[in-house]
Coordinates of C-alpha atoms in Angstrom, one line a residue:
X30 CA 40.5 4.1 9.7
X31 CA 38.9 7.4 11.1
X32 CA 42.1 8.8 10.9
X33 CA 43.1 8.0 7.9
X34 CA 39.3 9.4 6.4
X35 CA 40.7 12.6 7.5
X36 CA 44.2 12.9 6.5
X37 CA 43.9 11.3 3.0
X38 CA 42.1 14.1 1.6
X39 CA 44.7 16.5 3.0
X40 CA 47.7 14.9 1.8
X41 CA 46.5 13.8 -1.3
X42 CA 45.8 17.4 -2.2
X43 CA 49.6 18.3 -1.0
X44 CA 51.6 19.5 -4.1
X45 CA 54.3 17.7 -3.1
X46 CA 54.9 14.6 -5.2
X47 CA 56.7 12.7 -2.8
X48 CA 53.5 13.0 -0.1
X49 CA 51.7 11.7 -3.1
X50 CA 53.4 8.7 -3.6
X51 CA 53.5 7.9 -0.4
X52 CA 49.6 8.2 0.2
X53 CA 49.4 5.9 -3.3
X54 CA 51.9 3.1 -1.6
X55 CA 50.1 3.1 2.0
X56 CA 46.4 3.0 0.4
X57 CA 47.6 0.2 -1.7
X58 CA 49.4 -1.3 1.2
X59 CA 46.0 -1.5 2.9
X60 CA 44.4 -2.8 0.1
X61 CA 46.4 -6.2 0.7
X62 CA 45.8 -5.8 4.5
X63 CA 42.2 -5.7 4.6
X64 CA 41.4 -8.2 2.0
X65 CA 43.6 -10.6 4.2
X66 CA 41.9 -9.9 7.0
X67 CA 39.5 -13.5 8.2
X68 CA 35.8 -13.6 7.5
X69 CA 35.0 -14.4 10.6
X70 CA 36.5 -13.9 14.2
X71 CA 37.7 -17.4 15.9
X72 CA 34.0 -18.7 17.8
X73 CA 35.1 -19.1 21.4
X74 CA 31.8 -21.1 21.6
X75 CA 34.8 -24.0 21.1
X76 CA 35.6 -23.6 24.5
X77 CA 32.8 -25.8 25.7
X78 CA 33.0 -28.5 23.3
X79 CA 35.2 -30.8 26.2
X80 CA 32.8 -32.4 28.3
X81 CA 35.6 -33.3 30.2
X82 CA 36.5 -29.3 30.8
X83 CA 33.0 -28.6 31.9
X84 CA 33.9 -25.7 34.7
X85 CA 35.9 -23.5 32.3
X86 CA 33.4 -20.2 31.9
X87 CA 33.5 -17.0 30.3
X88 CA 35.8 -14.7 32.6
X89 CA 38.2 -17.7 33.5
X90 CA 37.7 -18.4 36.4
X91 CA 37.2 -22.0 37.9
X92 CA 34.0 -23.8 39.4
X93 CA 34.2 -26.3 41.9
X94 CA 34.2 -29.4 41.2
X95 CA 32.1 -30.4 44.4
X96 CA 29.2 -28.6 42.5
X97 CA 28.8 -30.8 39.0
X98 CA 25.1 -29.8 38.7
X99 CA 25.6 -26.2 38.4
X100 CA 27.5 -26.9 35.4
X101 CA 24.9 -29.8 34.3
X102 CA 22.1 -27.1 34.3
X103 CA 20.9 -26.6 30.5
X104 CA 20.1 -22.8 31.3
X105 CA 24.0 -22.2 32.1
X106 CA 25.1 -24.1 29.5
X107 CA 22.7 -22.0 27.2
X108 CA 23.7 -19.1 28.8
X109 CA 27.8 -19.7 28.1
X110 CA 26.6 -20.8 24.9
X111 CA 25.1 -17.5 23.5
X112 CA 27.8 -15.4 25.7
X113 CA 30.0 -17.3 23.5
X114 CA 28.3 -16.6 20.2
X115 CA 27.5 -12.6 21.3
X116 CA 31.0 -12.3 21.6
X117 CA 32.0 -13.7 18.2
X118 CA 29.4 -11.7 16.5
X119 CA 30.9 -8.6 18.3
X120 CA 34.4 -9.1 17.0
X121 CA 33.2 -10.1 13.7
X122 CA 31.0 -6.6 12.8
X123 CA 34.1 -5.1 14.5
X124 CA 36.2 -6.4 11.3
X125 CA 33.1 -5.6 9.0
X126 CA 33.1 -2.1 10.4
X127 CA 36.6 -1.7 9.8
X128 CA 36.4 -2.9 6.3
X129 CA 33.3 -0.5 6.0
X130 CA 35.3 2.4 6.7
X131 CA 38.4 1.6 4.3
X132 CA 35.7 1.4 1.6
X133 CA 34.9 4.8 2.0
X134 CA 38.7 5.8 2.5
X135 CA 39.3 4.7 -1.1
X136 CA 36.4 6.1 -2.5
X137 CA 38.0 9.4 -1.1
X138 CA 41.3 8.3 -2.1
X139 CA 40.0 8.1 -5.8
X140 CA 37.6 11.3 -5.9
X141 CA 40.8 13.0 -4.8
X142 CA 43.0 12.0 -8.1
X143 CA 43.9 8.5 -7.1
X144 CA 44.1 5.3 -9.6
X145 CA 43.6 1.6 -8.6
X146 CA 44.3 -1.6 -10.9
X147 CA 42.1 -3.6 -12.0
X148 CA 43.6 -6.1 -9.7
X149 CA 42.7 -3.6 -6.8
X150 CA 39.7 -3.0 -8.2
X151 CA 38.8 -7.2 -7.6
X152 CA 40.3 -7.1 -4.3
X153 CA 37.9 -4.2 -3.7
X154 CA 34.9 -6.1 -4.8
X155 CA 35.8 -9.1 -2.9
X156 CA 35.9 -6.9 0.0
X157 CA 32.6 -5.8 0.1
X158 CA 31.2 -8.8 -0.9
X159 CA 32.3 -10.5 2.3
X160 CA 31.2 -8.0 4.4
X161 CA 27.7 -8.4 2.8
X162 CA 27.8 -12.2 3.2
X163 CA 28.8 -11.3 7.1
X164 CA 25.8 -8.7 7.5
X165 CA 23.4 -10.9 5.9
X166 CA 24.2 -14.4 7.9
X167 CA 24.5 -12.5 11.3
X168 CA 21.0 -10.4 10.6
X169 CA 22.4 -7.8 11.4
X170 CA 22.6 -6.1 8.3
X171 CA 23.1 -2.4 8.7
X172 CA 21.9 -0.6 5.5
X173 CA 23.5 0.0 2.1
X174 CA 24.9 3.7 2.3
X175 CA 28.5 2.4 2.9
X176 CA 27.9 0.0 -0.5
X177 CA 26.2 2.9 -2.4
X178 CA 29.1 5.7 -1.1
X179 CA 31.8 3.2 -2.2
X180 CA 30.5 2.4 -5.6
X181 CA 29.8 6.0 -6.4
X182 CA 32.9 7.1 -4.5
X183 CA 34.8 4.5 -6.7
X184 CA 33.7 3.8 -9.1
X185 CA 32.1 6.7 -10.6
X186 CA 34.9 8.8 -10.0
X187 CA 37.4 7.1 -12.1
X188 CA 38.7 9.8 -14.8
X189 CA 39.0 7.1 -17.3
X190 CA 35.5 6.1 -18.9
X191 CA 36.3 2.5 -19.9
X192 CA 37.8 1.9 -16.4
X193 CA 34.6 3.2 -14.5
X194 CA 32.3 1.4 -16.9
X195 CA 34.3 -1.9 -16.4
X196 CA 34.1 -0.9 -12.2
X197 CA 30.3 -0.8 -12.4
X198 CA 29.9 -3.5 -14.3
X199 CA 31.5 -5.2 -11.9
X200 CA 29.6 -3.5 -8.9
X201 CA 26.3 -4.7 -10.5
X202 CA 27.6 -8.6 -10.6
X203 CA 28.6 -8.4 -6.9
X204 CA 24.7 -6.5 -6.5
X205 CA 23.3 -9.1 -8.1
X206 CA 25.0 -11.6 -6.4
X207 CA 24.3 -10.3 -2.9
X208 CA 20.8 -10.8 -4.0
X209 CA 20.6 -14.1 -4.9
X210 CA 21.9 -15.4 -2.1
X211 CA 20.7 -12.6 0.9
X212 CA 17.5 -11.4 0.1
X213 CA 15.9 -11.5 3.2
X214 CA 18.4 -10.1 5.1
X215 CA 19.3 -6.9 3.1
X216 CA 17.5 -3.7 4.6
X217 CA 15.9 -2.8 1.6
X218 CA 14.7 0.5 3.9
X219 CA 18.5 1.9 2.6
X220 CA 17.3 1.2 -1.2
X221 CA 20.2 -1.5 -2.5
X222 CA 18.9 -0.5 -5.5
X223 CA 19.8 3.1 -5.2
X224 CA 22.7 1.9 -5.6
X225 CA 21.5 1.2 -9.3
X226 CA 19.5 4.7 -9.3
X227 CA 22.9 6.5 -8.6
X228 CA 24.8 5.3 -10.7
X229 CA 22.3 5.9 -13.6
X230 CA 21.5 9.3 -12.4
X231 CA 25.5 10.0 -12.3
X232 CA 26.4 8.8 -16.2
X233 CA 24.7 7.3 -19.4
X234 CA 26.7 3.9 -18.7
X235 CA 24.0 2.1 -20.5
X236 CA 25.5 3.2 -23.7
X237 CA 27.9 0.2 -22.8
X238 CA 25.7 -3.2 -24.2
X239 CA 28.0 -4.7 -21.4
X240 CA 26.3 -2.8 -18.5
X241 CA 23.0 -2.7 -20.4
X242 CA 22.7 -6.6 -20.2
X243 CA 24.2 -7.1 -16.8
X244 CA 21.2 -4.7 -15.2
X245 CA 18.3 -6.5 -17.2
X246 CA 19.9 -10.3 -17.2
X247 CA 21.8 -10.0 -13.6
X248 CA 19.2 -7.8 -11.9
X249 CA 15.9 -7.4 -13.1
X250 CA 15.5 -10.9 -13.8
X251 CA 16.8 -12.0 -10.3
X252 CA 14.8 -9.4 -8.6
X253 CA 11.7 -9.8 -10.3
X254 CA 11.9 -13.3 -9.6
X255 CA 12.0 -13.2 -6.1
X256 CA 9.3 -11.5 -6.4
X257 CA 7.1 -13.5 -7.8
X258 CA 7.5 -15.8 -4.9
X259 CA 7.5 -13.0 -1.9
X260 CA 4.8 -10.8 -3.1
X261 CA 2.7 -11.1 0.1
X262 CA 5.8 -10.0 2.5
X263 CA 5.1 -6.9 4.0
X264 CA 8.6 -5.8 4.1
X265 CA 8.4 -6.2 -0.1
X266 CA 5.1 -3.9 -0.7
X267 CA 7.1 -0.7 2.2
X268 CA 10.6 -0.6 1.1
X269 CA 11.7 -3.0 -1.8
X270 CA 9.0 -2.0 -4.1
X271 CA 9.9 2.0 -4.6
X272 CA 13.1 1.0 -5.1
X273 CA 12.5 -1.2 -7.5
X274 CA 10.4 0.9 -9.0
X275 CA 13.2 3.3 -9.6
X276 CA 15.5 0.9 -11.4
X277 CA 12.8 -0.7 -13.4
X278 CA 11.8 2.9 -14.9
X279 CA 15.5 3.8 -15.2
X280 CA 16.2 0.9 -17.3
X281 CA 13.3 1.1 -19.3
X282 CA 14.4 5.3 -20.4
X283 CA 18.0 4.3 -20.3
X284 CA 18.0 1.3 -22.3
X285 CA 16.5 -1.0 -25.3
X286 CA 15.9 -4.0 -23.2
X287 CA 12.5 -5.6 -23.0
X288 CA 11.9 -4.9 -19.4
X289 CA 8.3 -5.4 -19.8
X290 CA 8.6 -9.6 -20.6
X291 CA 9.7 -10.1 -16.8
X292 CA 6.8 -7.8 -15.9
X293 CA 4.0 -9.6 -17.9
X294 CA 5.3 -12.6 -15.7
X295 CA 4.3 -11.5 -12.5
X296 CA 1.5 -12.3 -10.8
X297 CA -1.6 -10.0 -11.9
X298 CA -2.6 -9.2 -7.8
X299 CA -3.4 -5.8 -6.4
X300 CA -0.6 -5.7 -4.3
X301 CA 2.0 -5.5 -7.7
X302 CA -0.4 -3.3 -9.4
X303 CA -0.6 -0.7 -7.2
X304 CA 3.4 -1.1 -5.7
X305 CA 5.0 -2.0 -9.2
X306 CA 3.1 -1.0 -12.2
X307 CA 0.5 1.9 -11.1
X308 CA 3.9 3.4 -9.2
X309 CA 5.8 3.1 -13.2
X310 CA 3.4 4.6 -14.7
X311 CA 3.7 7.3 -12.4
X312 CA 7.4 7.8 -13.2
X313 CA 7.9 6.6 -16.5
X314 CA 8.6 9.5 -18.7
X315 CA 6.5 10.5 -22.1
X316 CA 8.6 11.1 -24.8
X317 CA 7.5 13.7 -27.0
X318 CA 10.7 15.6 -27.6
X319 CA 11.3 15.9 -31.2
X320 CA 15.4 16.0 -30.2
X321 CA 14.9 12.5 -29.3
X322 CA 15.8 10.0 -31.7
X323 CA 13.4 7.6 -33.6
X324 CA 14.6 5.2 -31.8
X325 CA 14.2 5.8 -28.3
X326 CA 10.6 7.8 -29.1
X327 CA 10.1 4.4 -30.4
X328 CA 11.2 2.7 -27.6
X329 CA 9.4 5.0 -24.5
X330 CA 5.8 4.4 -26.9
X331 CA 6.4 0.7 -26.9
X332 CA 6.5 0.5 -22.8
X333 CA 3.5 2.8 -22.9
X334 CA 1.9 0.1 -25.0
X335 CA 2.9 -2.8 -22.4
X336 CA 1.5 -1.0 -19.5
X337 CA -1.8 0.2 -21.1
X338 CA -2.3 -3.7 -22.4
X339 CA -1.3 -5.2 -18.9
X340 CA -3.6 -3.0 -17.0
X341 CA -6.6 -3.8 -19.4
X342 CA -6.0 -7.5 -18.9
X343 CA -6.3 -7.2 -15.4
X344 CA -9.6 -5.8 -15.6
X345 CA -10.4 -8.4 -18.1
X346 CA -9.0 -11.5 -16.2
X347 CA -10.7 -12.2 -13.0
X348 CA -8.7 -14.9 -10.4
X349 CA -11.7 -16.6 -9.9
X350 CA -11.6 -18.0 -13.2
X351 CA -10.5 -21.2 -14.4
X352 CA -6.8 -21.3 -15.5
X353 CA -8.0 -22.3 -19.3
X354 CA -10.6 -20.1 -19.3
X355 CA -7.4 -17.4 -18.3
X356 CA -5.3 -18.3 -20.6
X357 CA -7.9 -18.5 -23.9
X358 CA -9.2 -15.2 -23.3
X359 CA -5.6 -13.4 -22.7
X360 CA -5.3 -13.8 -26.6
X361 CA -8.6 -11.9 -27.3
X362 CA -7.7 -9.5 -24.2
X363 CA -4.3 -7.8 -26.3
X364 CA -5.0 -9.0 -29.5
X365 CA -5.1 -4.9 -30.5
X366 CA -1.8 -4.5 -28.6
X367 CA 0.1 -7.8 -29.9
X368 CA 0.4 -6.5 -33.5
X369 CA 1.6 -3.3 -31.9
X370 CA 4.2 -4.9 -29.9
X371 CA 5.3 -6.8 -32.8
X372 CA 5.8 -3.9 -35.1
X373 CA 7.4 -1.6 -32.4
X374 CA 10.2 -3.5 -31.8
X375 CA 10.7 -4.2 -35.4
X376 CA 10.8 -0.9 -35.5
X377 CA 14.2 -0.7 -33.5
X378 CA 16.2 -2.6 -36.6
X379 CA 16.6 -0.3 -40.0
X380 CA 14.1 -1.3 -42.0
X381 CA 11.4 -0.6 -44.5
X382 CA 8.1 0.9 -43.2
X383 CA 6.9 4.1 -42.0
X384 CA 6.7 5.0 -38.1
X385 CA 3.0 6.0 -38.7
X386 CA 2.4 2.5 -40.1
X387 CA 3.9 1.1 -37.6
X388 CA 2.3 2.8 -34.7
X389 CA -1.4 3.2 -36.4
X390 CA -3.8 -0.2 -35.2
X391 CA -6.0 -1.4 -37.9
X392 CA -9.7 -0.8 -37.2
X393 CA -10.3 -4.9 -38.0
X394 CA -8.9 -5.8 -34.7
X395 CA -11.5 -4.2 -32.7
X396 CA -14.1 -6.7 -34.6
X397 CA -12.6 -9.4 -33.4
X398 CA -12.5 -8.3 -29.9
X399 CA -16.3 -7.9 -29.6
X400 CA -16.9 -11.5 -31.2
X401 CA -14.9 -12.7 -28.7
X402 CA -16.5 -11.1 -25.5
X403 CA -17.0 -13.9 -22.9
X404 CA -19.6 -14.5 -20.1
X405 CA -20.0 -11.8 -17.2
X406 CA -18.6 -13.6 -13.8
X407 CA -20.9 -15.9 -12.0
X408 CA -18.4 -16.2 -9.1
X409 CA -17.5 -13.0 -6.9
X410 CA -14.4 -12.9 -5.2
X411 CA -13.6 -9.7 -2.6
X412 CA -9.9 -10.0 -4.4
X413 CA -11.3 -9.3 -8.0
X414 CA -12.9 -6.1 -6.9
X415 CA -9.1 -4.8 -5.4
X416 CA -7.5 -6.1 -9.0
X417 CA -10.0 -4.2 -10.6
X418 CA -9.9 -1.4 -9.1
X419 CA -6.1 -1.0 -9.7
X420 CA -6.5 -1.4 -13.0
X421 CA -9.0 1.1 -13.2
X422 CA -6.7 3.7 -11.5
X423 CA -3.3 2.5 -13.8
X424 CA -5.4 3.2 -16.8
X425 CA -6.5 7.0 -15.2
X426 CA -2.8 7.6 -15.0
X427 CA -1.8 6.6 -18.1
X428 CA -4.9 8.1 -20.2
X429 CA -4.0 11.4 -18.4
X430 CA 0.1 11.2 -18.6
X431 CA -0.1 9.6 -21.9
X432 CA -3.2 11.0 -23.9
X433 CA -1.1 12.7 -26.7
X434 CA 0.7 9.5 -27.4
X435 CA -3.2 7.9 -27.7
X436 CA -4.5 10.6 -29.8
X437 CA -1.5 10.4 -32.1
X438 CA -2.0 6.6 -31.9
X439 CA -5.4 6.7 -33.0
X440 CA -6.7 3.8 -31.2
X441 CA -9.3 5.8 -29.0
X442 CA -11.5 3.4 -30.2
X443 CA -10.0 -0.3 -29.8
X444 CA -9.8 1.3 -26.2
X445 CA -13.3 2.1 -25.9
X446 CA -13.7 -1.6 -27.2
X447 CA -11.6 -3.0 -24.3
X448 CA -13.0 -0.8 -21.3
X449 CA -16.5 -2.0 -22.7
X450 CA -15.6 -5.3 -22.2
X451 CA -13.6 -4.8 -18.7
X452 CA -17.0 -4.1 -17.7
X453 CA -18.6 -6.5 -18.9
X454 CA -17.0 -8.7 -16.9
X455 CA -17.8 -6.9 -13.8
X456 CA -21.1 -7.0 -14.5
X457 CA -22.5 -9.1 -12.1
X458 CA -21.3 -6.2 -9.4
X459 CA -22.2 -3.5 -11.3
X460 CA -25.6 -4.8 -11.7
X461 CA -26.5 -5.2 -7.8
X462 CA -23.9 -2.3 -6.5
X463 CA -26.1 -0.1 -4.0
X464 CA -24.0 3.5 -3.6
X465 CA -23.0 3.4 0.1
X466 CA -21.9 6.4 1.7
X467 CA -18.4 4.8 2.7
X468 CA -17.7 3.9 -0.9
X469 CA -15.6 6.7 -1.8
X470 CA -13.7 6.8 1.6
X471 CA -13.0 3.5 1.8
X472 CA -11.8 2.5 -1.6
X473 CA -8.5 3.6 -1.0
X474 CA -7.9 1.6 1.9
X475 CA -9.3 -1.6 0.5
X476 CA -6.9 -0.8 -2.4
X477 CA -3.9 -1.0 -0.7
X478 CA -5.1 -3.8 1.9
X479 CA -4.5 -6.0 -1.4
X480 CA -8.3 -7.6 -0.5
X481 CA -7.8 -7.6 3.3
X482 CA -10.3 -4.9 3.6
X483 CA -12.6 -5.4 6.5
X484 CA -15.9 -3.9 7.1
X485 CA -19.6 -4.4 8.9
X486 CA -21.6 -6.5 7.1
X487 CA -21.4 -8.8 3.6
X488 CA -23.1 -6.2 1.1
X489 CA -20.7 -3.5 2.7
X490 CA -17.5 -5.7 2.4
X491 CA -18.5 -7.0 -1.3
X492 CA -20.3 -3.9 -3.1
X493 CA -18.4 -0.2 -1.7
X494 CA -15.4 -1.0 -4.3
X495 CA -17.8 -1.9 -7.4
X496 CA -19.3 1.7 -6.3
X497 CA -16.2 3.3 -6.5
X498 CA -15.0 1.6 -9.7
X499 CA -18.2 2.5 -11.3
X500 CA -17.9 5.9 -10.4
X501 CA -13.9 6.3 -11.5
X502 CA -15.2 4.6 -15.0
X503 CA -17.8 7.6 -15.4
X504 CA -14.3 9.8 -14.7
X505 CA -12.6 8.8 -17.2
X506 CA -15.9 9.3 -19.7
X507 CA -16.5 12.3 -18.7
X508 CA -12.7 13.5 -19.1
X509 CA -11.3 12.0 -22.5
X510 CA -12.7 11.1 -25.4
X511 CA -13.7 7.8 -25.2
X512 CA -17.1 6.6 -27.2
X513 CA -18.7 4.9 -24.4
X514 CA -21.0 7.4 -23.6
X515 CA -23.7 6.1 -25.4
X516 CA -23.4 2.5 -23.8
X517 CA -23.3 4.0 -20.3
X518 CA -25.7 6.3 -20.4
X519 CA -28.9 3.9 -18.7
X520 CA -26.2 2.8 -15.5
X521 CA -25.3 6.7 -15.1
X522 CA -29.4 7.4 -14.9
X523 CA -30.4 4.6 -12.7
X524 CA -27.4 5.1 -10.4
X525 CA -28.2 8.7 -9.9
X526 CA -31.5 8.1 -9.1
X527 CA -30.7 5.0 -7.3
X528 CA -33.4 3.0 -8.9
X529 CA -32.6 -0.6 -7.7
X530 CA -31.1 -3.3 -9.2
X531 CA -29.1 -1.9 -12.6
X532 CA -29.7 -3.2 -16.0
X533 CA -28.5 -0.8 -18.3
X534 CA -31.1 0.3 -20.9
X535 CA -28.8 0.0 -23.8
X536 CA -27.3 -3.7 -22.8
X537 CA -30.0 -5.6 -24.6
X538 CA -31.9 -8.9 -23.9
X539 CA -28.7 -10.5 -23.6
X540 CA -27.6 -8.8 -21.1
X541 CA -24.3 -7.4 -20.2
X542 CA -21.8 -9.3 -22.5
X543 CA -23.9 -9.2 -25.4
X544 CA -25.1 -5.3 -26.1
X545 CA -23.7 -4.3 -29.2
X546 CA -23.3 -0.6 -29.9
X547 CA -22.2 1.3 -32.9
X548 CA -19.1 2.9 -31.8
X549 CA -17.9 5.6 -34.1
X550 CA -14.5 6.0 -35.6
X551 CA -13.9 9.2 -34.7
X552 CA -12.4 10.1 -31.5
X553 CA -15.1 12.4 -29.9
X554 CA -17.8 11.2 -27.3
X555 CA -21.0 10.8 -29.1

């Protein structure tokens, strides 16, 4: 296979048709060879199935039959046993290797002017879909460059667009797949779903429906789901999650499917907000270009909707909380969003309407969202502080990536409303936070430690997070123009002056959840 790495791209590029021909009837030729070739070299572990053969070992050779308790000894047996086993696992990433290699061969065959069939293009597929079965049963799984060479090599380089579109398609099934049944034994370090990435990067293929579907049904769905289940896994929050992350955002600029419904269903922990979502928000782009169309401006402001509402319910919906309790308040949480939602996506039919309409919030919302306001947190748990701390960093990233499209939206205030209420329900923490001199240097780590943080002391464990949420609030006051000035203005005195226990001057006798301040329409700081 080496060799033939090296001399297709020479002959192939001959002028003579005849060399041509021949390099097209020897590639095909191998094409029948390797899919023949058996999944699995024959196990020579059958060997030592006779009892009655007992002194037949590994180089041949023959024991005495005066010594039977040599051969009775469960350590040799073990020992013949995984010799046995070693060996077959040799010969059979021998055969993977080899079909590795003539997967790269024909992507070179085909980025040099050569065609396949569709029926080579199956036996292709089937191809690399055993060796990933082999890799992933064995553990021994050695990365996804030869997958992600071959489907670009291939597939990607077909001159015909319908053909390549109909080979990726098909490269997604066998991705997805893979998925299902390997998880845990891909290397996700080599980015399977760069394979993905590439082959967005390389064309617009999601102006096929086809392909469109198979990534968000196939993919997405499959992948996200896994997740939901393996969120704790190490190996997930260092190597799958990036390149997730890059799929996810690629679909969502690429495409008009609701990514954001398999999102919502994810667990609300710190651990997917700052892996999954605070990571989209980073790369997800804004689209303000007036050469885009309606459509897909429409489209890019919807997910910025979704990702601003999801953040907002974290800090809204502690895990301490009953499960009701959860999911009664989650209506009051993105009731201003909801509407929005709803007329967004109508928005991606013809119909009648105005964009403006559609993307201006109606100032009654915000009315309802202050009646409904429940009860500050009785119950402190170290994991709520991480959550909310996310949040609070998702929602810096997306007020400063995405502060046109919230100006132009008009809902400065309905967001006011919401971060009021996001710390309302911290308030128990707020209230008793004493500013440590750790706080700032440590929030970070307890951040990513997904609430594993560890530190001297209760008060030092508990408050050094509420600190540094407090503080990143006043940050985003002090930077865009939200009306909450007013409200915050007695915490920002007493904590500068650190004058004890905190009870905002401006809360009221009822306390935290029930100060009511006049918040202006207009979309300055008063």
């Amino acid at each position: 296979m080496r060799v033939f790495v090296l001399l297709v791209p020479l002959l192939y590029g001959s002028e003579q048709e005849l060399i041509r021909r021949t390099v097209d009837d020897g590639v095909c030729a191998l094409i029948d060879v390797i899919a023949g070739i058996s999944k699995t070299s024959k196990q020579f572990a059958s060997v030592y199935a006779d009892d009655d053969q007992p002194n037949v070992v590994a180089d041949g050779s023959q024991l005495r039959t005066s010594q039977p308790d040599i051969l009775a000894n469960g350590d040799v047996a073990t020992d013949l046993q995984r010799f046995a086993n070693e060996e077959g696992h040799q010969e059979a990433a021998k055969g993977d290797t080899v079909k590795m290699r003539f997967l790269t061969l024909v992507s070179l065959y085909v980025k040099y002017g050569g065609c396949l069939t569709e029926a080579q293009l199956d036996k292709l597929f089937a191809i690399a879909s055993r060796v990933a079965r082999d890799m992933a049963s064995t553990s021994s799984w050695p990365g996804t460059r030869w997958f992600r060479e071959y489907v670009i090599g291939t597939a990607l380089a077909l001159k015909n667009e319908k053909e390549a579109t109909l080979a990726v398609s098909r490269a997604f099934k066998q991705l997805s797949g893979m998925l299902r049944q390997h998880a845990r034994g891909f290397d996700f370090s080599q980015s399977l779903y760069g394979v993905t990435a590439a082959v967005l990067d390389s064309r617009n293929f999601l102006r096929c429906e086809e392909t469109s579907v198979l990534l968000h049904e196939r993919i997405i769905k499959s992948v996200l789901a896994f997740m939901k289940t393996e969120t704790e896994e190490e190996q997930c929050g260092r190597t799958m999650y990036p390149a997730l992350v890059k799929l996810v955002v690629a679909v969502m600029e690429r495409s008009d499917r609701d990514v954001y419904q398999e999102l919502d269903k994810l667990p609300k922990s710190p651990r997917v907000m700052m892996h999954l979502i605070l990571p989209i928000c980073f790369e997800l782009k804004v689209n303000r270009n007036p050469a885009v169309s309606r459509v897909e401006r429409a489209v890019n402001e919807f997910y910025w909707h979704c990702l601003l509402s999801h953040v907002l319910e974290l800090c809204r919906l502690r895990p301490s909380r009953p499960a009701a309790l959860r999911s009664a308040r989650k209506a009051n949480a993105s009731t201003v969003f909801v509407s929005a939602r709803t007329k967004l996506r109508d928005t991606l039919t013809p119909g009648p309407g105005s964009r403006r309409d559609t993307l201006l919030l109606v100032a009654g919302d915000r009315e309802s969202l202050v009646a409904g306001e429940p009860e500050a947190l009785t119950v402190y748990d170290p994991g709520d502080a991480a959550s909310y701390l996310a949040a609070i960093t998702a929602i810096k990233v997306i007020l400063v990536r995405a502060e046109r499209l919230i100006t132009s939206w008009n809902i400065w205030p309905q967001l006011a409303h919401l971060v009021k209420q996001s710390i309302c329900h911290f308030g128990n923490v707020l209230r008793n936070a004493s500013m440590g001199t750790k706080a700032l240097g440590t929030a970070l780590s307890f951040i990513l430690s997904a609430g594993k943080y560890k530190s001297h002391g209760k008060m030092q464990q508990t408050l050094q997070p509420a600190d540094y949420a407090t503080w990143s609030m006043l940050e985003i006051m002090a930077h865009y123009p939200i009306p909450l000035v007013a409200y915050m203005r007695g915490l920002i005195q007493e904590k500068l002056d650190e004058a004890g226990p905190i009870t905002p001057t401006l809360a009221g006798a009822g306390g935290w959840g029930s100060s009511v301040v006049d918040f202006p329409d207009g979309s300055g700081p008063h």
